[in-house]
mmCIF file of C-alpha atoms in Angstrom:
data_model
loop_
_atom_site.group_PDB
_atom_site.id
_atom_site.type_symbol
_atom_site.label_atom_id
_atom_site.label_comp_id
_atom_site.label_asym_id
_atom_site.label_seq_id
_atom_site.Cartn_x
_atom_site.Cartn_y
_atom_site.Cartn_z
ATOM 1 C CA MET M 1 0.131 0.025 -0.078
ATOM 2 C CA ILE M 2 1.289 3.385 -0.975
ATOM 3 C CA GLN M 3 1.888 5.893 2.058
ATOM 4 C CA PHE M 4 1.414 9.401 1.732
ATOM 5 C CA SER M 5 4.510 10.470 3.497
ATOM 6 C CA THR M 6 6.757 8.541 1.487
ATOM 7 C CA GLU M 7 5.188 9.427 -1.642
ATOM 8 C CA ILE M 8 5.015 13.017 -0.786
ATOM 9 C CA TYR M 9 8.566 12.831 0.034
ATOM 10 C CA LYS M 10 9.463 11.319 -3.225
ATOM 11 C CA LEU M 11 7.590 14.008 -5.050
ATOM 12 C CA ILE M 12 9.314 16.965 -3.388
ATOM 13 C CA THR M 13 12.755 15.650 -3.706
ATOM 14 C CA THR M 14 12.079 14.662 -7.276
ATOM 15 C CA ALA M 15 10.897 18.366 -8.025
ATOM 16 C CA LEU M 16 13.781 19.776 -6.431
ATOM 17 C CA THR M 17 16.201 17.427 -8.015
ATOM 18 C CA GLU M 18 14.768 18.152 -11.449
ATOM 19 C CA LEU M 19 14.757 21.763 -10.620
ATOM 20 C CA SER M 20 18.467 21.636 -10.127
ATOM 21 C CA ASP M 21 19.123 19.874 -13.231
ATOM 22 C CA SER M 22 17.314 22.601 -15.072
ATOM 23 C CA HIS M 23 19.435 25.286 -13.303
ATOM 24 C CA ASP M 24 22.425 23.257 -14.438
ATOM 25 C CA SER M 25 21.527 23.075 -17.868
ATOM 26 C CA GLY M 26 20.845 26.601 -18.250
ATOM 27 C CA ARG M 27 17.142 26.312 -18.953
ATOM 28 C CA THR M 28 16.073 27.908 -15.676
ATOM 29 C CA PRO M 29 17.681 30.917 -14.370
ATOM 30 C CA HIS M 30 18.422 31.174 -10.696
ATOM 31 C CA ASN M 31 15.761 33.681 -9.711
ATOM 32 C CA PRO M 32 12.567 33.222 -7.563
ATOM 33 C CA LEU M 33 10.251 34.395 -10.678
ATOM 34 C CA SER M 34 11.824 31.574 -13.083
ATOM 35 C CA GLU M 35 11.833 29.107 -10.384
ATOM 36 C CA ALA M 36 8.238 29.798 -9.571
ATOM 37 C CA HIS M 37 7.308 29.233 -13.247
ATOM 38 C CA TYR M 38 9.339 25.958 -13.454
ATOM 39 C CA LEU M 39 7.797 24.443 -10.515
ATOM 40 C CA GLY M 40 4.098 25.419 -11.152
ATOM 41 C CA ALA M 41 4.620 24.245 -14.823
ATOM 42 C CA TRP M 42 6.208 20.983 -13.275
ATOM 43 C CA ILE M 43 3.405 20.364 -10.872
ATOM 44 C CA THR M 44 0.806 20.832 -13.669
ATOM 45 C CA THR M 45 2.735 18.065 -15.791
ATOM 46 C CA ALA M 46 3.204 15.714 -12.941
ATOM 47 C CA MET M 47 -0.623 15.820 -12.418
ATOM 48 C CA LYS M 48 -1.532 15.412 -16.206
ATOM 49 C CA LYS M 49 0.978 12.395 -16.649
ATOM 50 C CA LYS M 50 -0.038 10.921 -13.081
ATOM 51 C CA ARG M 51 3.633 10.690 -12.064
ATOM 52 C CA PHE M 52 2.739 10.075 -8.571
ATOM 53 C CA ASP M 53 0.282 8.122 -6.754
ATOM 54 C CA ALA M 54 -3.438 9.555 -6.298
ATOM 55 C CA ILE M 55 -3.015 9.616 -2.501
ATOM 56 C CA VAL M 56 -0.867 12.790 -3.051
ATOM 57 C CA ALA M 57 -3.119 14.324 -5.838
ATOM 58 C CA PRO M 58 -5.144 16.665 -3.283
ATOM 59 C CA THR M 59 -2.096 18.345 -2.161
ATOM 60 C CA LEU M 60 -0.786 18.852 -5.788
ATOM 61 C CA GLN M 61 -4.037 20.480 -6.660
ATOM 62 C CA VAL M 62 -3.540 22.886 -3.532
ATOM 63 C CA TRP M 63 0.048 23.802 -4.682
ATOM 64 C CA GLN M 64 -1.244 24.419 -8.468
ATOM 65 C CA ARG M 65 -3.805 26.850 -7.243
ATOM 66 C CA GLN M 66 -1.205 28.683 -5.061
ATOM 67 C CA ALA M 67 1.162 28.793 -8.071
ATOM 68 C CA ARG M 68 -1.741 29.945 -10.445
ATOM 69 C CA SER M 69 -2.929 32.800 -7.888
ATOM 70 C CA LEU M 70 0.211 33.654 -6.168
ATOM 71 C CA GLY M 71 3.092 33.239 -8.833
ATOM 72 C CA LYS M 72 6.366 33.582 -6.886
ATOM 73 C CA ASN M 73 4.677 34.410 -3.715
ATOM 74 C CA ALA M 74 3.449 30.918 -3.459
ATOM 75 C CA GLY M 75 7.182 30.135 -2.478
ATOM 76 C CA LEU M 76 7.100 26.564 -3.639
ATOM 77 C CA LYS M 77 10.644 26.134 -3.642
ATOM 78 C CA ARG M 78 10.887 27.104 -0.029
ATOM 79 C CA GLN M 79 7.851 24.990 0.683
ATOM 80 C CA PHE M 80 9.251 21.990 -0.809
ATOM 81 C CA THR M 81 13.126 22.808 0.753
ATOM 82 C CA TYR M 82 11.371 22.873 4.204
ATOM 83 C CA LEU M 83 9.117 19.838 3.887
ATOM 84 C CA GLU M 84 12.140 17.930 2.693
ATOM 85 C CA LYS M 85 13.981 19.063 5.759
ATOM 86 C CA CYS M 86 11.004 18.037 8.365
ATOM 87 C CA TYR M 87 10.283 14.966 6.701
ATOM 88 C CA SER M 88 13.816 13.810 6.658
ATOM 89 C CA GLU M 89 14.196 14.400 10.449
ATOM 90 C CA VAL M 90 11.115 12.096 11.269
ATOM 91 C CA MET M 91 11.963 9.206 8.856
ATOM 92 C CA ASP M 92 14.488 6.614 9.135
ATOM 93 C CA GLU M 93 17.878 6.496 7.290
ATOM 94 C CA GLN M 94 16.188 4.979 4.159
ATOM 95 C CA LYS M 95 13.523 7.699 4.095
ATOM 96 C CA GLU M 96 10.769 5.544 5.320
ATOM 97 C CA VAL M 97 8.243 6.052 8.067
ATOM 98 C CA ARG M 98 9.024 4.924 11.416
ATOM 99 C CA PRO M 99 6.580 3.587 13.982
ATOM 100 C CA VAL M 100 4.966 5.660 16.682
ATOM 101 C CA ASN M 101 5.359 4.548 20.170
ATOM 102 C CA LYS M 102 3.327 5.409 23.232
ATOM 103 C CA SER M 103 6.648 6.387 25.058
ATOM 104 C CA GLN M 104 6.757 9.645 22.469
ATOM 105 C CA LEU M 105 3.463 10.744 23.391
ATOM 106 C CA GLU M 106 4.015 10.437 27.061
ATOM 107 C CA LYS M 107 7.059 12.659 26.658
ATOM 108 C CA LEU M 108 4.913 15.077 24.887
ATOM 109 C CA PHE M 109 2.603 15.208 27.867
ATOM 110 C CA ALA M 110 5.353 15.576 30.281
ATOM 111 C CA GLY M 111 6.740 18.713 28.303
ATOM 112 C CA LEU M 112 3.212 20.431 28.312
ATOM 113 C CA GLU M 113 2.816 19.712 32.109
ATOM 114 C CA GLU M 114 6.388 21.414 32.529
ATOM 115 C CA ASP M 115 5.225 24.131 30.602
ATOM 116 C CA GLN M 116 1.894 24.525 32.631
ATOM 117 C CA TRP M 117 -0.473 22.632 30.482
ATOM 118 C CA LEU M 118 -3.338 21.027 31.698
ATOM 119 C CA VAL M 119 -3.239 17.430 30.373
ATOM 120 C CA THR M 120 -6.107 15.123 30.962
ATOM 121 C CA THR M 121 -5.871 11.473 29.765
ATOM 122 C CA ASP M 122 -8.089 9.813 32.391
ATOM 123 C CA LEU M 123 -11.351 10.817 31.022
ATOM 124 C CA PRO M 124 -13.321 9.173 28.323
ATOM 125 C CA VAL M 125 -14.315 11.359 25.129
ATOM 126 C CA GLY M 126 -17.984 10.486 23.862
ATOM 127 C CA GLU M 127 -19.960 12.541 21.738
ATOM 128 C CA ARG M 128 -19.579 15.589 24.053
ATOM 129 C CA LEU M 129 -16.983 16.767 26.546
ATOM 130 C CA ASN M 130 -16.795 19.719 28.457
ATOM 131 C CA ARG M 131 -13.620 20.220 30.676
ATOM 132 C CA HIS M 132 -13.005 23.338 32.514
ATOM 133 C CA SER M 133 -9.094 24.152 32.379
ATOM 134 C CA GLY M 134 -9.280 26.801 34.692
ATOM 135 C CA GLY M 135 -7.682 29.369 32.066
ATOM 136 C CA LYS M 136 -4.712 27.028 31.513
ATOM 137 C CA GLU M 137 -3.945 25.794 27.926
ATOM 138 C CA SER M 138 -5.227 22.257 27.792
ATOM 139 C CA LEU M 139 -4.670 18.837 25.973
ATOM 140 C CA ILE M 140 -7.123 15.983 26.207
ATOM 141 C CA VAL M 141 -6.800 12.528 25.171
ATOM 142 C CA CYS M 142 -9.487 9.906 25.577
ATOM 143 C CA ALA M 143 -8.705 7.278 28.281
ATOM 144 C CA GLN M 144 -10.292 4.349 26.178
ATOM 145 C CA GLN M 145 -8.155 5.378 23.049
ATOM 146 C CA LEU M 146 -4.809 5.227 25.074
ATOM 147 C CA LEU M 147 -5.834 1.758 25.740
ATOM 148 C CA ASP M 148 -7.230 0.802 22.600
ATOM 149 C CA CYS M 149 -4.686 2.260 19.941
ATOM 150 C CA PHE M 150 -1.458 0.735 21.146
ATOM 151 C CA ASP M 151 -0.516 -2.773 20.700
ATOM 152 C CA GLU M 152 1.317 -4.869 23.637
ATOM 153 C CA GLN M 153 4.725 -3.434 22.567
ATOM 154 C CA GLY M 154 3.125 0.020 23.003
ATOM 155 C CA THR M 155 3.298 0.685 19.057
ATOM 156 C CA LEU M 156 0.596 2.951 17.816
ATOM 157 C CA ILE M 157 -1.882 0.853 15.439
ATOM 158 C CA LYS M 158 -4.682 2.808 15.417
ATOM 159 C CA PRO M 159 -5.133 6.934 14.871
ATOM 160 C CA ILE M 160 -5.245 8.742 18.231
ATOM 161 C CA SER M 161 -7.047 12.028 18.860
ATOM 162 C CA LEU M 162 -5.409 14.930 20.726
ATOM 163 C CA TYR M 163 -8.000 17.731 21.676
ATOM 164 C CA ILE M 164 -6.057 20.936 22.175
ATOM 165 C CA ARG M 165 -6.701 24.467 23.260
ATOM 166 C CA GLY M 166 -3.673 26.429 23.524
ATOM 167 C CA THR M 167 -0.774 27.728 21.668
ATOM 168 C CA LEU M 168 -0.460 25.615 18.674
ATOM 169 C CA PRO M 169 2.970 26.479 17.422
ATOM 170 C CA LYS M 170 4.289 25.482 21.192
ATOM 171 C CA ILE M 171 2.630 21.940 20.899
ATOM 172 C CA ILE M 172 3.673 21.302 17.267
ATOM 173 C CA ASP M 173 7.334 21.966 18.162
ATOM 174 C CA LEU M 174 7.220 19.912 21.310
ATOM 175 C CA ALA M 175 5.559 16.841 19.273
ATOM 176 C CA PHE M 176 7.910 17.275 16.484
ATOM 177 C CA ALA M 177 10.769 17.124 19.064
ATOM 178 C CA GLN M 178 9.460 13.702 19.772
ATOM 179 C CA ASP M 179 9.073 12.651 16.149
ATOM 180 C CA LEU M 180 5.365 13.109 16.101
ATOM 181 C CA LEU M 181 3.349 14.690 13.402
ATOM 182 C CA LEU M 182 0.009 16.155 14.273
ATOM 183 C CA HIS M 183 -2.623 16.265 11.494
ATOM 184 C CA LYS M 184 -5.263 19.006 11.962
ATOM 185 C CA ILE M 185 -8.783 17.891 11.680
ATOM 186 C CA THR M 186 -10.488 20.923 13.494
ATOM 187 C CA ASP M 187 -9.132 24.615 14.500
ATOM 188 C CA TYR M 188 -11.637 24.914 17.384
ATOM 189 C CA LYS M 189 -14.812 22.811 17.603
ATOM 190 C CA SER M 190 -14.670 19.200 18.193
ATOM 191 C CA LYS M 191 -16.042 16.585 20.585
ATOM 192 C CA VAL M 192 -14.535 18.416 23.328
ATOM 193 C CA LYS M 193 -15.841 21.957 23.859
ATOM 194 C CA TYR M 194 -13.442 24.776 22.806
ATOM 195 C CA HIS M 195 -10.769 22.235 21.823
ATOM 196 C CA GLY M 196 -9.712 21.645 18.183
ATOM 197 C CA GLU M 197 -9.028 18.005 17.131
ATOM 198 C CA PHE M 198 -5.472 16.860 15.867
ATOM 199 C CA ILE M 199 -4.801 13.176 14.929
ATOM 200 C CA VAL M 200 -1.642 11.209 15.434
ATOM 201 C CA TYR M 201 -1.481 8.379 12.908
ATOM 202 C CA PRO M 202 0.168 5.156 13.207
ATOM 203 C CA ASN M 203 3.787 5.556 11.467
ATOM 204 C CA ASN M 204 3.029 9.582 11.573
ATOM 205 C CA ASP M 205 1.279 8.768 8.064
ATOM 206 C CA GLY M 206 -1.854 10.290 7.642
ATOM 207 C CA ARG M 207 -3.386 11.299 4.031
ATOM 208 C CA SER M 208 -2.312 15.061 3.915
ATOM 209 C CA LEU M 209 0.418 17.276 4.967
ATOM 210 C CA PRO M 210 0.658 17.460 8.871
ATOM 211 C CA GLU M 211 1.386 20.451 10.714
ATOM 212 C CA PHE M 212 5.060 21.010 11.082
ATOM 213 C CA PRO M 213 6.922 23.749 12.918
ATOM 214 C CA GLU M 214 6.906 27.233 11.628
ATOM 215 C CA ASN M 215 9.246 27.837 8.764
ATOM 216 C CA ASN M 216 11.406 31.018 9.919
ATOM 217 C CA SER M 217 13.642 30.884 6.914
ATOM 218 C CA GLU M 218 13.724 33.656 4.297
ATOM 219 C CA LYS M 219 11.134 33.471 1.668
ATOM 220 C CA SER M 220 12.558 32.481 -1.696
#
């Protein structure tokens, strides 16, 4: 079965390699406008020729719209370069996905508690949960999911939901430091009142791009 993470990594590395080859051959000048034009055309051609599995097609469509509406301001080269860097940090040496272990989540919980978050893991999350955090930033994980989503070795085998109310860049950074990728489902409304829902998938492999730490590099 094709995995989104490995396929999108193959896509972005192929795009950057072929852009570099186009630079070397003299076909594409080294400037943001020419690079944006090249990558926009590259994406459209990749879609038409179905160079990559259908699992990444929605992401390609997003990038195509960005290229058409924003031009060089879409920053596709910068996006691809940063995605390549981020994925490289959570994949193994062969650039394959790695299992997610319960200990990684436990370290995330501990880091949030050190940062004065209210971390709740002992309550069931049914159709609706209202949890008062007393003004603190809050993370809630369903107690039953913590039992059901891991095998006996502590490996994540089912998607697990994290309900978050707080500074998203902070928890995204802390999660990434533990090689955990959060996939956004909702920003605000979810089964837990005032909390957004994010999912950690087995092998960190969802069907769309996850939330990576903010890219503070200069735009290109």
